[in-house]
Amino acid sequence: MAPPWRCRLSAGLPTAAGRGSVVGLAGAHAAELSSSAEAATAAVHRLAGLSGCAAPRRPLPPVLAAALERHLPRLSPAQLARQAWALGRLGPPAAQRLLPRLAAAARALEPGPEGAPALASILWAMATVRIHGAEHHARSAAACLPHMRPQDAANALWASAVLQCTAPLAAHPLLRGAEGDWKPRDVAAALWAYATARTAPGGGCLDRLFRAASQKARQGSGQDIANSLWAMATVNSGVTHWKHVCAIADAACHPGPDPLVALGFKPQELANSVWALAACGVHHAAFFGMVRAGLEAHSALRELASKSRTGELLANVTWAFSIARRLLGRRSEADGAFLEALRRAMVEHGRTLDSRRGLAGGGRRPQPEVRSGDGGCAGPPRIVHRSGSVSVIYKPPGWEVDGRGSSPPSSSSSSSSSSSPPRCPRMSDFVRSTLCSAVADDADSEHGFLHRLDVPSSGLLLHACSYAALLALRWQQDMHRVDREYLALVHGRVEVPSGILAFNGRITLRDDGTSEVSEGARGRPARTLARPLAYLAGGASGGRASRSYTLLALSIVTGRKHQIRAHLSSAGHPVVCDRRYGHEHLASDLTWCRHNFLHRYRLAFADPEGG
């Protein structure tokens, strides 16, 4: 006969009053919960089932927490898996206290099919409530990956990426002859994990995942399609997956008369998908048209703005359509009104941010003492033009344009080794000390800078003191309406018969942070234009023949990391004194040039405030 507690649960409790009823029953049946593992686990599971994602998370009643902790050593693998799911739903503080103990109990299980679901569920719950320090448990989960069901394996990979645990992501016994067992959501979750962790497992794992994603796209949802496309555009691998991207786009456009409704695409999923297509260099006319139809309503653009505080999603859609028009051959007159609607939405979002942050007015504050970075700097930065909220600032070589993704500054000089090189001075410090700006302290918004310059390079930077001006300029840049022109002295004689030389090699980011020009369909689209201004010859020294150089004027259509330097080096003409891409010439270059000979000398843009 079932215990009274179990019978009360089976009878079904009203959802609205369910939580209070469960908590009340827990207090009334404390002795039974303490003696029966089944009763305790059923109560916790029931309580988690009443905690919807939108509901506020509440503490696990002490009597339930104590009972569950008492029974942990005797729980079966299936019960451990269910309790991990429940604790993940309930959230902290109960999960923070009990999940590590669940993990210890699960690690005592023999690796194999029986314990694999529990290991995967516990890792998933740890990631859901952000309990870090799970490396030991992640290694146990990695050992069980071959025994996991597809959903469990996908959950384990997703959790590993969230918790930055590398063990499961380094394993690759996945999908070997079992592509048919993986559901579209499982494939998308696994791809998302590898892309988020910026890792590419061996054994052909990614290739099989790409193939499975394209084969199963017609069975998936809009979220599955968006996650798969985003991962394909983001993951850093040597796999050519252009054909799989096209196959997924084909599948997304043919589920019925209205694919937006059939697949349940949300605005954020459309934005991520179209960005991914453009980043892969794919123009799929039907897919772009579907995205425009799904986002052209003002309510959809407002939802996009609400999903990204910095306006990143709106900017990504703008960039994707602009890249398709400039580089991928897109021709559609209807895009004009849509792109203008995106501009208005970005400016409106910027004004909202300004009102929330309490935008400070103009003015200047005393500039602090400037300390040089590695090798010394050619003087401090300076403002060369200012109009309202927009400034053009000169960056000397040796200064870092920091922002999102930059390492935090050292808290004190004593925290670093005396032998380590001094940190480069940062442009954000200059802006904070010189301009009264609402954006200067916001690293996610790049401290107000529209673009970056490599540390060893010099030149002009565009800065905005308000979010409205920053997002208006961001729209111009993503529409390729901000001209950026450079001067570079490069090795060798660059011959250009037609006057303008175009470098169109795709750019791939290496694991060490440098860029390389890829062959074929790998990498992201990139274009650099160059025109020779002068040819120079260096004097012979040490028995060597005289060296030849070319002074180039350059402009960029795209803005990949180290794009100019990588394109020129790949063509056999590295920039003078380039430590990363011209190291074979560095020793001789340093005898007469102290800094990277690359300088941004011209910016052209429309003042968003009409100045």
Coordinates of C-alpha atoms in Angstrom, one line a residue:
M1 CA 0.0 0.0 0.0
A2 CA 1.3 3.4 -0.9
P3 CA 2.2 5.7 2.0
P4 CA -0.3 8.5 2.8
W5 CA 2.1 11.2 1.5
R6 CA 2.3 9.4 -1.9
C7 CA -1.4 9.1 -2.1
R8 CA -2.0 12.8 -1.4
L9 CA 0.4 13.6 -4.3
S10 CA -1.3 11.2 -6.6
A11 CA -4.7 12.8 -5.9
G12 CA -3.5 16.0 -7.6
L13 CA -3.2 19.4 -6.0
P14 CA -4.6 22.6 -7.6
T15 CA -1.8 24.4 -9.4
A16 CA -2.7 27.8 -8.0
A17 CA -2.5 26.6 -4.4
G18 CA -0.1 23.7 -5.0
R19 CA 3.0 25.2 -3.5
G20 CA 1.4 26.1 -0.3
S21 CA -0.3 22.7 -0.1
V22 CA 3.0 20.9 -0.7
V23 CA 4.8 23.0 1.9
G24 CA 2.0 22.4 4.4
L25 CA 2.0 18.7 3.8
A26 CA 5.8 18.6 4.3
G27 CA 5.4 20.1 7.8
A28 CA 2.6 17.7 8.7
H29 CA 4.5 14.6 7.5
A30 CA 8.0 15.4 8.6
A31 CA 8.5 11.9 10.2
E32 CA 7.4 10.2 7.0
L33 CA 9.6 12.3 4.8
S34 CA 12.6 11.5 7.1
S35 CA 12.0 7.7 6.8
S36 CA 10.9 7.4 3.2
A37 CA 13.2 8.3 0.3
E38 CA 10.3 7.9 -2.1
A39 CA 8.1 10.4 -0.2
A40 CA 11.0 13.0 0.1
T41 CA 12.0 12.8 -3.6
A42 CA 8.3 12.9 -4.7
A43 CA 7.7 16.0 -2.6
V44 CA 10.8 17.9 -4.0
H45 CA 9.9 16.9 -7.6
R46 CA 6.3 18.0 -7.1
L47 CA 7.4 21.4 -5.7
A48 CA 9.8 21.9 -8.6
G49 CA 6.9 21.1 -11.0
L50 CA 4.9 24.0 -9.6
S51 CA 7.8 26.4 -10.0
G52 CA 7.4 27.7 -13.6
C53 CA 10.2 29.5 -15.3
A54 CA 8.5 32.8 -14.7
A55 CA 7.6 32.1 -11.1
P56 CA 9.7 33.5 -8.3
R57 CA 12.0 30.9 -6.9
R58 CA 11.6 30.2 -3.2
P59 CA 13.7 28.3 -0.6
L60 CA 13.1 24.6 -0.3
P61 CA 11.3 24.0 3.0
P62 CA 13.9 23.0 5.7
V63 CA 12.1 19.8 6.5
L64 CA 12.3 18.7 2.8
A65 CA 15.9 19.8 2.4
A66 CA 16.9 17.8 5.5
A67 CA 15.0 14.8 4.4
L68 CA 16.5 14.8 0.9
E69 CA 20.0 15.2 2.3
R70 CA 19.4 12.3 4.7
H71 CA 18.4 10.0 1.8
L72 CA 21.1 11.0 -0.8
P73 CA 23.4 8.1 -0.2
R74 CA 20.6 5.6 -0.9
L75 CA 19.0 7.2 -4.0
S76 CA 19.0 5.3 -7.3
P77 CA 20.6 6.8 -10.4
A78 CA 17.1 7.6 -11.7
Q79 CA 16.2 9.3 -8.5
L80 CA 19.4 11.3 -8.5
A81 CA 18.6 12.5 -12.0
R82 CA 15.1 13.6 -11.1
Q83 CA 16.3 15.4 -8.0
A84 CA 19.0 17.2 -10.0
W85 CA 16.3 18.4 -12.4
A86 CA 14.1 19.5 -9.5
L87 CA 16.9 21.4 -7.8
G88 CA 17.8 23.1 -11.0
R89 CA 14.2 24.3 -11.3
L90 CA 14.0 25.4 -7.7
G91 CA 17.3 27.3 -7.9
P92 CA 19.4 28.7 -5.1
P93 CA 19.9 28.4 -2.2
A94 CA 18.7 24.8 -2.1
A95 CA 20.6 23.9 -5.2
Q96 CA 23.8 25.5 -4.1
R97 CA 23.7 23.5 -0.9
L98 CA 22.5 20.1 -2.2
L99 CA 23.7 19.8 -5.8
P100 CA 27.4 19.4 -4.8
R101 CA 26.3 16.5 -2.5
L102 CA 24.2 15.0 -5.3
A103 CA 27.3 15.2 -7.6
A104 CA 29.4 13.4 -5.0
A105 CA 26.8 10.6 -4.7
A106 CA 26.6 10.3 -8.5
R107 CA 30.4 10.1 -8.9
A108 CA 30.3 7.0 -6.7
L109 CA 28.2 5.2 -9.4
E110 CA 29.9 2.9 -11.9
P111 CA 30.5 4.6 -15.3
G112 CA 27.9 3.2 -17.6
P113 CA 24.4 3.5 -19.0
E114 CA 22.8 3.4 -15.6
G115 CA 24.6 6.4 -14.1
A116 CA 25.0 8.5 -17.2
P117 CA 21.6 10.3 -16.9
A118 CA 22.3 11.3 -13.3
L119 CA 25.7 12.7 -14.2
A120 CA 24.2 14.7 -17.1
S121 CA 21.2 16.0 -15.1
I122 CA 23.4 17.1 -12.2
L123 CA 25.8 18.9 -14.6
W124 CA 22.8 20.6 -16.3
A125 CA 21.4 21.7 -12.9
M126 CA 24.8 23.1 -11.9
A127 CA 24.9 25.2 -15.0
T128 CA 21.3 26.3 -14.6
V129 CA 22.0 27.8 -11.2
R130 CA 25.6 28.8 -12.1
I131 CA 27.4 26.6 -9.6
H132 CA 31.0 26.8 -10.7
G133 CA 33.9 24.6 -9.7
A134 CA 32.3 21.5 -11.4
E135 CA 35.4 20.4 -13.2
H136 CA 35.7 17.1 -11.3
H137 CA 32.0 16.2 -12.0
A138 CA 32.5 17.3 -15.6
R139 CA 35.3 14.8 -16.0
S140 CA 33.0 12.0 -14.7
A141 CA 30.3 13.1 -17.2
A142 CA 32.9 13.1 -20.0
A143 CA 33.7 9.5 -19.2
C144 CA 30.0 8.6 -19.6
L145 CA 29.4 10.4 -22.8
P146 CA 29.5 7.2 -24.9
H147 CA 26.7 5.8 -22.7
M148 CA 24.4 8.8 -22.7
R149 CA 21.2 9.2 -24.6
P150 CA 21.3 12.1 -27.1
Q151 CA 19.4 14.5 -24.9
D152 CA 21.6 13.7 -21.9
A153 CA 24.8 14.2 -24.0
A154 CA 23.5 17.5 -25.4
N155 CA 22.6 18.7 -21.9
A156 CA 26.1 17.7 -20.6
L157 CA 27.7 19.6 -23.5
W158 CA 25.5 22.7 -23.0
A159 CA 26.3 22.7 -19.2
S160 CA 30.0 22.3 -19.8
A161 CA 30.1 25.3 -22.1
V162 CA 28.1 27.4 -19.6
L163 CA 30.4 26.4 -16.7
Q164 CA 33.6 26.6 -18.8
C165 CA 34.5 23.0 -18.1
T166 CA 36.5 21.5 -21.0
A167 CA 36.5 17.8 -20.3
P168 CA 33.2 16.8 -22.0
L169 CA 33.8 19.3 -24.9
A170 CA 37.2 17.6 -25.6
A171 CA 35.6 14.2 -25.9
H172 CA 34.2 13.2 -29.3
P173 CA 32.6 9.7 -29.2
L174 CA 29.3 11.3 -30.4
L175 CA 27.1 10.6 -33.4
R176 CA 29.1 7.6 -34.6
G177 CA 26.5 5.9 -36.7
A178 CA 23.7 7.3 -34.5
E179 CA 22.8 10.6 -36.3
G180 CA 19.2 9.3 -36.6
D181 CA 18.8 9.2 -32.8
W182 CA 19.5 12.8 -32.3
K183 CA 16.6 15.3 -32.3
P184 CA 17.0 18.7 -33.8
R185 CA 17.1 20.4 -30.4
D186 CA 19.8 18.0 -29.2
V187 CA 22.0 18.7 -32.3
A188 CA 21.5 22.5 -31.9
A189 CA 22.4 22.4 -28.2
A190 CA 25.6 20.5 -28.9
L191 CA 26.6 22.9 -31.7
W192 CA 25.8 25.8 -29.4
A193 CA 28.1 24.4 -26.7
Y194 CA 31.1 24.0 -29.0
A195 CA 30.6 27.4 -30.5
T196 CA 30.2 29.1 -27.1
A197 CA 33.4 27.4 -25.8
R198 CA 35.2 28.3 -29.1
T199 CA 36.5 24.7 -29.4
A200 CA 36.4 22.2 -32.2
P201 CA 36.6 18.5 -31.1
G202 CA 38.4 16.0 -33.3
G203 CA 37.2 12.7 -34.7
G204 CA 34.9 14.4 -37.2
C205 CA 32.4 15.2 -34.5
L206 CA 31.6 18.7 -35.8
D207 CA 31.2 17.6 -39.3
R208 CA 28.7 15.0 -38.2
L209 CA 26.8 17.6 -36.1
F210 CA 26.7 20.0 -39.1
R211 CA 25.4 17.3 -41.3
A212 CA 22.8 16.2 -38.8
A213 CA 21.7 19.8 -38.3
S214 CA 21.1 20.3 -42.0
Q215 CA 19.3 16.9 -42.4
K216 CA 17.0 17.5 -39.4
A217 CA 16.2 21.2 -40.0
R218 CA 12.8 20.5 -41.4
Q219 CA 11.8 18.7 -38.1
G220 CA 13.1 21.5 -35.9
S221 CA 11.7 24.8 -34.5
G222 CA 12.8 28.3 -35.1
Q223 CA 14.9 28.2 -32.0
D224 CA 16.7 25.0 -33.2
I225 CA 17.4 26.6 -36.6
A226 CA 18.7 29.8 -35.1
N227 CA 21.0 28.1 -32.6
S228 CA 22.4 25.8 -35.3
L229 CA 23.1 28.7 -37.7
W230 CA 24.6 30.9 -35.0
A231 CA 26.9 28.0 -34.0
M232 CA 28.0 27.4 -37.5
A233 CA 28.9 31.0 -37.9
T234 CA 30.7 31.2 -34.6
V235 CA 32.6 27.9 -34.1
N236 CA 36.2 28.1 -34.9
S237 CA 36.9 25.0 -37.0
G238 CA 38.5 23.9 -40.2
V239 CA 35.3 22.3 -41.4
T240 CA 33.8 23.8 -44.5
H241 CA 30.1 24.1 -43.6
W242 CA 28.7 26.5 -46.2
K243 CA 26.5 23.8 -47.8
H244 CA 25.0 22.9 -44.5
V245 CA 24.1 26.6 -43.8
C246 CA 22.4 26.8 -47.2
A247 CA 20.5 23.5 -46.5
I248 CA 19.2 24.8 -43.2
A249 CA 18.1 28.1 -44.8
D250 CA 16.3 26.1 -47.5
A251 CA 14.5 24.0 -44.9
A252 CA 13.5 27.0 -42.9
C253 CA 11.7 28.6 -45.9
H254 CA 9.7 25.6 -46.9
P255 CA 7.7 24.2 -43.9
G256 CA 4.4 25.6 -45.3
P257 CA 2.7 28.7 -46.5
D258 CA 3.8 30.8 -43.5
P259 CA 7.2 29.5 -42.2
L260 CA 7.3 32.2 -39.5
V261 CA 4.2 30.8 -37.9
A262 CA 5.0 27.1 -38.7
L263 CA 8.4 27.3 -37.0
G264 CA 7.5 29.7 -34.3
F265 CA 10.4 32.1 -35.0
K266 CA 10.8 34.8 -32.4
P267 CA 12.4 38.2 -33.3
Q268 CA 15.7 37.3 -31.5
E269 CA 15.9 34.0 -33.4
L270 CA 15.4 35.8 -36.7
A271 CA 18.1 38.3 -35.9
N272 CA 20.6 35.7 -34.9
S273 CA 19.8 33.6 -38.0
V274 CA 20.2 36.3 -40.5
W275 CA 23.5 37.5 -38.8
A276 CA 24.8 34.0 -39.1
L277 CA 24.0 33.7 -42.8
A278 CA 25.8 37.0 -43.5
A279 CA 28.7 36.0 -41.3
C280 CA 29.1 32.8 -43.3
G281 CA 29.0 34.7 -46.6
V282 CA 25.6 33.2 -47.6
H283 CA 22.9 35.3 -49.2
H284 CA 19.7 33.3 -49.2
A285 CA 17.1 35.6 -50.8
A286 CA 14.0 33.8 -49.4
F287 CA 15.4 33.6 -45.9
F288 CA 16.4 37.3 -45.9
G289 CA 12.9 38.1 -47.1
M290 CA 11.3 36.0 -44.4
V291 CA 13.4 37.8 -41.8
R292 CA 12.4 41.2 -43.1
A293 CA 8.7 40.2 -43.0
G294 CA 9.1 39.0 -39.5
L295 CA 10.9 42.1 -38.1
E296 CA 9.4 45.0 -40.1
A297 CA 6.7 45.6 -37.5
H298 CA 7.5 48.2 -34.9
S299 CA 6.6 45.8 -32.1
A300 CA 9.2 43.2 -33.3
L301 CA 11.9 45.9 -33.4
R302 CA 11.0 47.0 -29.9
E303 CA 11.2 43.4 -28.7
L304 CA 14.7 43.1 -30.3
A305 CA 15.8 46.3 -28.4
S306 CA 14.5 44.8 -25.1
K307 CA 16.5 41.6 -25.6
S308 CA 19.8 43.4 -25.9
R309 CA 20.6 46.4 -23.7
T310 CA 23.4 47.6 -26.0
G311 CA 21.2 47.4 -29.2
E312 CA 23.4 44.6 -30.5
L313 CA 20.6 42.6 -32.1
L314 CA 19.3 45.6 -34.0
A315 CA 22.8 46.4 -35.2
N316 CA 23.4 42.8 -36.2
V317 CA 20.3 42.8 -38.5
T318 CA 21.5 46.1 -40.1
W319 CA 24.9 44.7 -40.7
A320 CA 23.6 41.4 -42.2
F321 CA 21.4 43.2 -44.7
S322 CA 24.2 45.7 -45.5
I323 CA 26.8 42.9 -46.0
A324 CA 24.4 41.0 -48.3
R325 CA 23.9 44.2 -50.4
R326 CA 27.5 45.2 -50.5
L327 CA 29.3 41.9 -50.8
L328 CA 26.9 39.1 -51.5
G329 CA 24.8 40.5 -54.4
R330 CA 21.5 41.2 -52.7
R331 CA 19.1 43.4 -54.7
S332 CA 15.8 44.3 -53.1
E333 CA 14.2 47.8 -53.2
A334 CA 12.1 46.9 -50.1
D335 CA 15.2 46.8 -47.9
G336 CA 15.5 50.6 -47.9
A337 CA 12.4 51.2 -45.7
F338 CA 13.3 48.3 -43.4
L339 CA 16.8 49.6 -42.9
E340 CA 15.5 53.1 -42.1
A341 CA 13.1 51.5 -39.6
L342 CA 16.1 49.8 -38.0
R343 CA 17.9 53.2 -37.7
R344 CA 14.9 54.8 -36.0
A345 CA 14.6 51.8 -33.6
M346 CA 18.3 52.1 -32.7
V347 CA 18.1 55.8 -32.0
E348 CA 14.9 55.4 -30.0
H349 CA 16.6 52.7 -27.9
G350 CA 19.6 54.9 -27.4
R351 CA 17.5 57.7 -26.1
T352 CA 15.8 55.3 -23.7
L353 CA 19.2 54.2 -22.3
D354 CA 20.2 57.9 -22.0
S355 CA 17.1 58.7 -19.9
R356 CA 17.7 55.7 -17.7
R357 CA 21.4 56.4 -17.1
G358 CA 20.9 60.2 -16.5
L359 CA 23.0 61.6 -19.3
A360 CA 25.6 64.0 -18.1
G361 CA 26.2 67.1 -20.1
G362 CA 29.4 68.3 -21.7
G363 CA 32.4 69.6 -20.0
R364 CA 35.9 68.4 -19.1
R365 CA 37.7 67.1 -16.1
P366 CA 41.4 67.4 -15.3
Q367 CA 43.4 64.8 -17.2
P368 CA 45.4 62.4 -15.0
E369 CA 49.1 61.7 -15.4
V370 CA 49.7 59.6 -18.5
R371 CA 52.0 56.6 -18.1
S372 CA 53.5 55.0 -21.1
G373 CA 53.0 51.4 -22.1
D374 CA 55.4 48.9 -23.6
G375 CA 58.2 50.7 -25.4
G376 CA 56.8 54.1 -24.5
C377 CA 54.0 56.0 -26.3
A378 CA 54.2 58.9 -28.7
G379 CA 52.5 61.3 -26.3
P380 CA 49.0 61.2 -24.8
P381 CA 45.7 61.0 -26.8
R382 CA 44.0 64.2 -27.8
I383 CA 40.6 65.3 -29.0
V384 CA 41.0 66.6 -32.5
H385 CA 37.3 67.4 -33.2
R386 CA 34.1 67.7 -31.1
S387 CA 30.5 68.4 -32.0
G388 CA 27.8 67.9 -29.4
S389 CA 28.0 64.3 -28.2
V390 CA 30.5 63.1 -30.9
S391 CA 34.3 63.4 -30.6
V392 CA 37.1 62.4 -32.9
I393 CA 40.1 61.3 -30.8
Y394 CA 43.7 60.7 -31.8
K395 CA 45.1 57.4 -30.4
P396 CA 48.9 57.1 -30.2
P397 CA 50.7 53.8 -30.7
G398 CA 50.9 51.7 -27.6
W399 CA 47.4 52.6 -26.3
E400 CA 44.6 50.0 -26.0
V401 CA 41.1 50.6 -27.2
D402 CA 39.5 48.5 -24.5
G403 CA 35.9 47.4 -24.2
R404 CA 33.8 44.3 -24.0
G405 CA 36.0 41.2 -23.8
S406 CA 39.1 43.2 -22.5
S407 CA 40.8 41.9 -19.5
P408 CA 40.0 43.9 -16.3
P409 CA 42.7 46.4 -15.2
S410 CA 45.0 45.3 -12.4
S411 CA 43.7 46.3 -9.0
S412 CA 47.2 47.3 -7.8
S413 CA 50.7 47.3 -9.1
S414 CA 51.8 44.9 -6.4
S415 CA 49.5 42.2 -7.7
S416 CA 51.6 41.6 -10.8
S417 CA 55.1 40.3 -11.1
S418 CA 57.8 42.8 -11.3
S419 CA 59.1 41.0 -14.4
S420 CA 55.8 41.2 -16.3
P421 CA 55.5 44.0 -18.9
P422 CA 53.6 47.1 -17.9
R423 CA 50.0 47.2 -18.9
C424 CA 49.2 49.4 -21.9
P425 CA 47.4 52.6 -21.0
R426 CA 43.7 52.4 -21.9
M427 CA 41.6 54.8 -24.0
S428 CA 38.7 54.3 -21.6
D429 CA 40.7 56.0 -18.9
F430 CA 41.4 58.9 -21.1
V431 CA 37.7 59.3 -22.0
R432 CA 36.6 59.0 -18.4
S433 CA 39.1 61.7 -17.3
T434 CA 38.5 64.1 -20.3
L435 CA 34.8 63.8 -21.3
C436 CA 31.7 63.8 -19.2
S437 CA 30.1 60.8 -20.8
A438 CA 27.2 58.5 -19.8
V439 CA 28.8 55.7 -21.8
A440 CA 32.4 56.0 -20.7
D441 CA 32.0 53.4 -17.8
D442 CA 30.0 51.0 -20.0
A443 CA 32.4 48.3 -21.2
D444 CA 29.5 46.4 -23.0
S445 CA 29.0 49.5 -25.1
E446 CA 32.8 49.8 -25.8
H447 CA 33.1 52.8 -23.5
G448 CA 31.5 54.8 -26.3
F449 CA 34.0 54.0 -29.0
L450 CA 32.5 53.1 -32.4
H451 CA 35.5 51.0 -33.4
R452 CA 38.9 49.9 -32.3
L453 CA 42.5 50.2 -33.4
D454 CA 45.2 47.6 -32.7
V455 CA 47.5 48.6 -29.8
P456 CA 50.6 49.1 -32.0
S457 CA 48.7 51.3 -34.5
S458 CA 47.8 54.9 -34.3
G459 CA 45.1 57.1 -35.7
L460 CA 41.6 58.5 -35.3
L461 CA 38.8 57.1 -33.3
L462 CA 35.1 58.0 -33.2
H463 CA 33.6 58.4 -29.8
A464 CA 30.0 59.2 -28.6
C465 CA 29.1 60.5 -25.2
S466 CA 25.5 59.5 -25.4
Y467 CA 23.8 56.2 -26.3
A468 CA 21.6 57.8 -28.9
A469 CA 24.6 59.2 -30.8
L470 CA 26.5 55.9 -30.4
L471 CA 23.7 53.8 -31.8
A472 CA 23.1 56.3 -34.7
L473 CA 26.8 56.1 -35.6
R474 CA 26.7 52.3 -35.2
W475 CA 23.9 52.2 -37.8
Q476 CA 26.0 54.2 -40.1
Q477 CA 29.0 51.9 -39.7
D478 CA 27.0 48.8 -40.1
M479 CA 25.5 50.3 -43.3
H480 CA 29.1 51.0 -44.5
R481 CA 28.6 54.8 -44.4
V482 CA 31.5 55.5 -42.1
D483 CA 34.7 55.9 -44.2
R484 CA 37.9 54.6 -42.5
E485 CA 41.1 55.3 -44.4
Y486 CA 44.6 54.3 -43.5
L487 CA 48.3 54.9 -44.4
A488 CA 50.7 51.9 -44.2
L489 CA 54.3 51.4 -45.2
V490 CA 54.7 47.8 -46.3
H491 CA 57.6 45.6 -47.4
G492 CA 58.1 45.0 -51.1
R493 CA 56.8 46.7 -54.2
V494 CA 53.0 46.5 -54.6
E495 CA 52.1 46.6 -58.2
V496 CA 48.5 47.6 -59.0
P497 CA 47.8 47.7 -62.8
S498 CA 44.3 49.1 -62.5
G499 CA 45.0 51.6 -59.7
I500 CA 43.0 49.9 -56.9
L501 CA 43.9 46.5 -55.4
A502 CA 41.1 44.6 -53.6
F503 CA 42.0 42.0 -50.9
N504 CA 38.9 39.7 -50.6
G505 CA 40.4 36.8 -48.6
R506 CA 38.1 35.5 -45.9
I507 CA 39.3 36.0 -42.3
T508 CA 39.5 33.2 -39.7
L509 CA 40.4 33.9 -36.0
R510 CA 43.0 31.6 -34.6
D511 CA 43.0 30.3 -31.1
D512 CA 45.9 32.6 -30.1
G513 CA 43.9 35.7 -31.0
T514 CA 45.6 36.4 -34.4
S515 CA 43.8 36.3 -37.7
E516 CA 44.6 34.4 -40.9
V517 CA 43.4 34.6 -44.4
S518 CA 41.5 31.4 -45.3
E519 CA 41.1 29.6 -48.5
G520 CA 37.8 28.7 -50.2
A521 CA 34.6 29.1 -48.2
R522 CA 36.2 29.1 -44.7
G523 CA 36.2 32.2 -42.6
R524 CA 34.1 35.3 -42.7
P525 CA 33.8 37.7 -45.6
A526 CA 36.4 40.6 -45.6
R527 CA 37.4 43.3 -48.1
T528 CA 40.3 45.7 -48.0
L529 CA 41.0 48.2 -50.8
A530 CA 44.6 49.5 -51.4
R531 CA 46.2 52.1 -53.6
P532 CA 50.0 52.8 -53.9
L533 CA 51.0 56.3 -53.1
A534 CA 54.8 56.0 -53.3
Y535 CA 57.6 53.5 -53.8
L536 CA 60.6 53.7 -51.5
A537 CA 64.0 52.0 -51.3
G538 CA 66.0 51.5 -48.1
G539 CA 69.8 51.7 -48.1
A540 CA 71.9 48.6 -48.1
S541 CA 73.5 47.6 -44.8
G542 CA 75.6 44.7 -43.6
G543 CA 76.2 43.4 -47.1
R544 CA 72.5 43.1 -47.7
A545 CA 70.8 44.4 -50.9
S546 CA 68.6 47.5 -50.6
R547 CA 65.1 46.9 -49.4
S548 CA 62.0 48.1 -51.3
Y549 CA 58.8 49.5 -49.6
T550 CA 55.4 50.8 -50.7
L551 CA 53.4 53.5 -49.1
L552 CA 49.7 52.5 -49.4
A553 CA 46.4 54.3 -48.9
L554 CA 43.9 51.7 -47.6
S555 CA 40.2 51.6 -46.8
I556 CA 38.2 48.7 -45.4
V557 CA 34.7 47.6 -46.3
T558 CA 34.5 45.1 -43.4
G559 CA 36.1 45.4 -40.0
R560 CA 37.6 42.0 -39.0
K561 CA 40.2 41.7 -36.3
H562 CA 43.7 42.6 -37.7
Q563 CA 42.1 42.6 -41.1
I564 CA 44.5 45.0 -42.9
R565 CA 47.6 43.4 -41.3
A566 CA 46.4 39.9 -42.1
H567 CA 45.5 40.7 -45.7
L568 CA 48.8 42.5 -46.4
S569 CA 50.9 39.8 -44.7
S570 CA 49.1 37.0 -46.6
A571 CA 49.9 38.9 -49.9
G572 CA 53.6 38.9 -49.0
H573 CA 53.7 42.6 -48.0
P574 CA 53.6 42.8 -44.2
V575 CA 53.4 46.2 -42.5
V576 CA 56.7 47.6 -41.3
C577 CA 57.5 46.8 -37.7
D578 CA 54.5 44.4 -37.3
R579 CA 55.4 42.1 -34.5
R580 CA 52.6 39.6 -35.2
Y581 CA 52.4 39.4 -39.0
G582 CA 55.9 40.5 -40.1
H583 CA 58.2 38.9 -37.6
E584 CA 60.7 37.9 -40.3
H585 CA 61.5 41.6 -40.9
L586 CA 61.1 42.8 -37.3
A587 CA 64.8 42.8 -36.3
S588 CA 65.8 45.1 -39.2
D589 CA 62.6 47.2 -38.9
L590 CA 63.3 48.0 -35.3
T591 CA 66.6 49.6 -36.2
W592 CA 64.8 52.6 -37.8
C593 CA 61.1 52.4 -36.8
R594 CA 59.7 52.0 -33.2
H595 CA 56.1 51.4 -34.0
N596 CA 53.8 49.6 -36.3
F597 CA 53.7 51.7 -39.5
L598 CA 49.9 51.7 -39.8
H599 CA 47.9 54.9 -39.2
R600 CA 44.2 55.7 -39.6
Y601 CA 44.4 59.2 -41.0
R602 CA 40.8 59.9 -42.1
L603 CA 37.2 59.3 -40.8
A604 CA 34.1 60.5 -42.7
F605 CA 30.6 60.2 -41.2
A606 CA 27.3 62.1 -40.9
D607 CA 27.0 63.9 -37.6
P608 CA 24.0 62.3 -35.9
E609 CA 23.1 65.6 -34.2
G610 CA 23.5 67.7 -37.4
G611 CA 26.7 69.5 -36.4

